[in-house]
Coordinates of C-alpha atoms in Angstrom, one line a residue:
X1 CA 37.7 59.6 207.1
X2 CA 34.4 61.3 207.8
X3 CA 32.5 63.9 205.7
X4 CA 32.8 67.3 207.3
X5 CA 29.0 67.8 207.1
X6 CA 28.0 64.5 208.7
X7 CA 29.3 63.8 212.1
X8 CA 30.3 60.2 212.9
X9 CA 27.3 59.8 215.3
X10 CA 24.9 60.8 212.5
X11 CA 26.4 58.1 210.2
X12 CA 26.0 55.5 212.9
X13 CA 22.4 56.6 213.5
X14 CA 21.6 56.3 209.7
X15 CA 23.4 52.9 209.4
X16 CA 21.6 51.5 212.5
X17 CA 18.2 51.8 210.9
X18 CA 17.5 55.4 212.0
X19 CA 16.4 58.5 210.1
X20 CA 17.1 57.7 206.5
X21 CA 17.3 54.0 206.5
X22 CA 15.5 51.6 204.1
X23 CA 12.2 50.2 205.3
X24 CA 9.4 48.1 203.8
X25 CA 5.9 49.4 203.4
X26 CA 3.3 47.7 205.6
X27 CA 0.8 47.7 202.7
X28 CA 2.6 47.0 199.5
X29 CA 5.9 45.7 200.9
X30 CA 8.0 48.0 198.7
X31 CA 11.2 49.3 200.0
X32 CA 11.4 53.1 200.8
X33 CA 13.5 55.6 202.6
X34 CA 11.8 56.4 205.9
X35 CA 12.1 60.0 206.8
X36 CA 9.2 60.3 209.3
X37 CA 7.2 58.1 211.6
X38 CA 5.2 56.7 208.7
X39 CA 5.2 53.0 208.1
X40 CA 3.9 53.3 204.5
X41 CA 5.6 54.4 201.3
X42 CA 3.0 56.6 199.6
X43 CA -0.2 58.5 200.1
X44 CA -2.1 55.6 198.3
X45 CA -0.8 53.2 200.9
X46 CA -1.6 55.7 203.7
X47 CA -5.3 55.8 202.5
X48 CA -5.5 52.0 202.4
X49 CA -3.8 51.6 205.9
X50 CA -6.1 54.3 207.4
X51 CA -9.4 52.8 206.1
X52 CA -11.6 50.0 207.2
X53 CA -13.3 48.1 204.4
X54 CA -17.1 47.6 204.8
X55 CA -19.4 45.0 203.2
X56 CA -21.0 47.8 201.1
X57 CA -17.7 48.6 199.5
X58 CA -17.0 51.8 201.5
X59 CA -13.5 52.4 203.0
X60 CA -14.4 54.1 206.2
X61 CA -11.6 56.5 207.3
X62 CA -10.4 55.6 210.8
X63 CA -7.9 58.4 211.2
X64 CA -8.4 62.0 212.1
X65 CA -11.8 63.6 211.5
X66 CA -12.8 67.2 211.2
X67 CA -16.5 67.8 210.9
X68 CA -18.0 65.0 208.9
X69 CA -14.9 64.3 206.8
X70 CA -11.7 62.4 207.4
X71 CA -8.4 64.2 207.4
X72 CA -5.0 62.8 206.4
X73 CA -1.6 64.4 206.9
X74 CA 1.0 63.8 204.3
X75 CA 4.2 65.7 203.5
X76 CA 3.4 68.3 206.1
X77 CA 0.0 69.1 204.7
X78 CA -3.5 68.1 205.9
X79 CA -6.1 67.3 203.3
X80 CA -9.5 65.6 203.3
X81 CA -9.1 61.8 203.2
X82 CA -11.5 61.5 200.2
X83 CA -9.6 64.2 198.2
X84 CA -6.3 62.4 199.0
X85 CA -7.8 59.1 197.9
X86 CA -9.0 60.6 194.6
X87 CA -5.7 62.3 194.1
X88 CA -3.6 59.2 194.7
X89 CA -5.7 56.7 192.8
X90 CA -7.1 58.9 189.9
X91 CA -4.8 61.9 189.6
X92 CA -4.9 65.6 189.9
X93 CA -8.2 67.5 190.7
X94 CA -8.7 70.7 188.7
X95 CA -9.0 73.8 190.9
X96 CA -12.7 74.6 191.1
X97 CA -13.9 71.0 191.4
X98 CA -15.1 69.1 194.4
X99 CA -14.5 65.4 195.1
X100 CA -18.0 64.0 195.7
X101 CA -19.3 60.7 197.2
X102 CA -21.5 58.5 195.1
X103 CA -22.1 56.4 198.3
X104 CA -23.1 59.5 200.4
X105 CA -20.8 58.4 203.2
X106 CA -18.5 61.4 204.1
X107 CA -15.9 59.2 205.7
X108 CA -15.6 56.9 202.7
X109 CA -12.2 57.0 201.0
X110 CA -12.9 54.3 198.4
X111 CA -11.7 55.8 195.1
X112 CA -14.4 53.8 193.2
X113 CA -17.1 55.7 195.2
X114 CA -15.6 59.1 194.4
X115 CA -16.3 61.4 191.5
X116 CA -15.3 64.9 190.6
X117 CA -17.9 67.7 190.0
X118 CA -18.7 71.3 190.5
X119 CA -20.4 72.5 193.7
X120 CA -23.6 72.9 191.7
X121 CA -23.5 69.3 190.5
X122 CA -22.8 68.1 194.0
X123 CA -25.9 70.0 195.3
X124 CA -28.0 68.6 192.5
X125 CA -26.9 65.1 193.3
X126 CA -27.8 65.6 197.0
X127 CA -31.2 67.0 196.1
X128 CA -31.9 64.2 193.6
X129 CA -31.1 61.7 196.4
X130 CA -33.2 63.6 198.9
X131 CA -30.2 64.2 201.3
X132 CA -30.0 67.9 200.9
X133 CA -30.5 70.0 204.1
X134 CA -34.0 71.2 203.6
X135 CA -36.6 71.7 206.3
X136 CA -35.8 70.4 209.7
X137 CA -32.6 68.8 208.5
X138 CA -31.0 72.2 208.0
X139 CA -29.1 73.2 211.1
X140 CA -30.1 76.9 210.5
X141 CA -33.8 76.3 210.8
X142 CA -35.6 78.1 213.6
X143 CA -39.0 76.3 213.5
X144 CA -40.2 72.8 213.0
X145 CA -42.5 71.9 210.2
X146 CA -45.4 71.7 212.7
X147 CA -44.6 75.2 214.0
X148 CA -44.5 76.6 210.5
X149 CA -47.9 74.9 209.7
X150 CA -49.4 76.4 212.8
X151 CA -47.9 79.8 212.1
X152 CA -49.5 79.8 208.6
X153 CA -52.8 78.5 209.9
X154 CA -53.0 81.3 212.5
X155 CA -52.1 83.9 209.9
X156 CA -54.9 82.7 207.7
X157 CA -57.3 82.9 210.7
X158 CA -56.4 86.6 211.0
X159 CA -53.6 86.8 213.6
X160 CA -51.4 89.9 213.1
X161 CA -47.7 89.6 212.5
X162 CA -47.2 91.4 215.9
X163 CA -49.3 88.7 217.7
X164 CA -47.4 85.9 215.9
X165 CA -44.2 87.6 216.9
X166 CA -45.1 87.2 220.5
X167 CA -46.4 83.6 220.2
X168 CA -43.3 82.4 218.3
X169 CA -40.7 84.6 219.9
X170 CA -39.1 86.1 216.9
X171 CA -39.1 89.2 214.7
X172 CA -42.0 90.3 212.5
X173 CA -39.8 90.2 209.4
X174 CA -38.8 86.6 210.2
X175 CA -42.5 85.6 210.7
X176 CA -43.3 87.3 207.4
X177 CA -40.5 85.4 205.6
X178 CA -41.4 82.1 207.1
X179 CA -45.1 82.5 206.0
X180 CA -43.9 83.6 202.5
X181 CA -41.6 80.4 202.4
X182 CA -38.4 82.4 202.1
X183 CA -36.8 81.1 205.3
X184 CA -37.5 78.6 208.0

């Protein structure tokens, strides 16, 4: 006698290794109920399976990438691979905190290379390691260091802001702010 909610074909599908059958995780070999296309039992195993271990200890994420960071999809949600790694290996992340890389490799998902800190602490870490986006590294910069040096030299020689505007093809206010070291 069959259940009125499960049709006989659904039972046969489930019994034949289909939708809700038992499977073994390809990482930890534990048995789990497979309810998607995943071949791993947990987010932790997903991080391990999706990473390639390097000699320097980094686990480089080989899955999906958005910008500089790896992305992992788990339980119908997409999160950064390094956040998922920290979450699955170390536990919850308090709301205002970032997961930061001690190794400075954005694709690294090694939980031993990750630490939790504020945005300010992360920026201070970047500055201390000289990897902050200052000068020509900043993608918002308009002028190279050489152009800025030339602009300041010409201003000291008596060039007007209007003349510098024509030479460097930008507004007077921008020239003024570059010379005063407020923008690039």
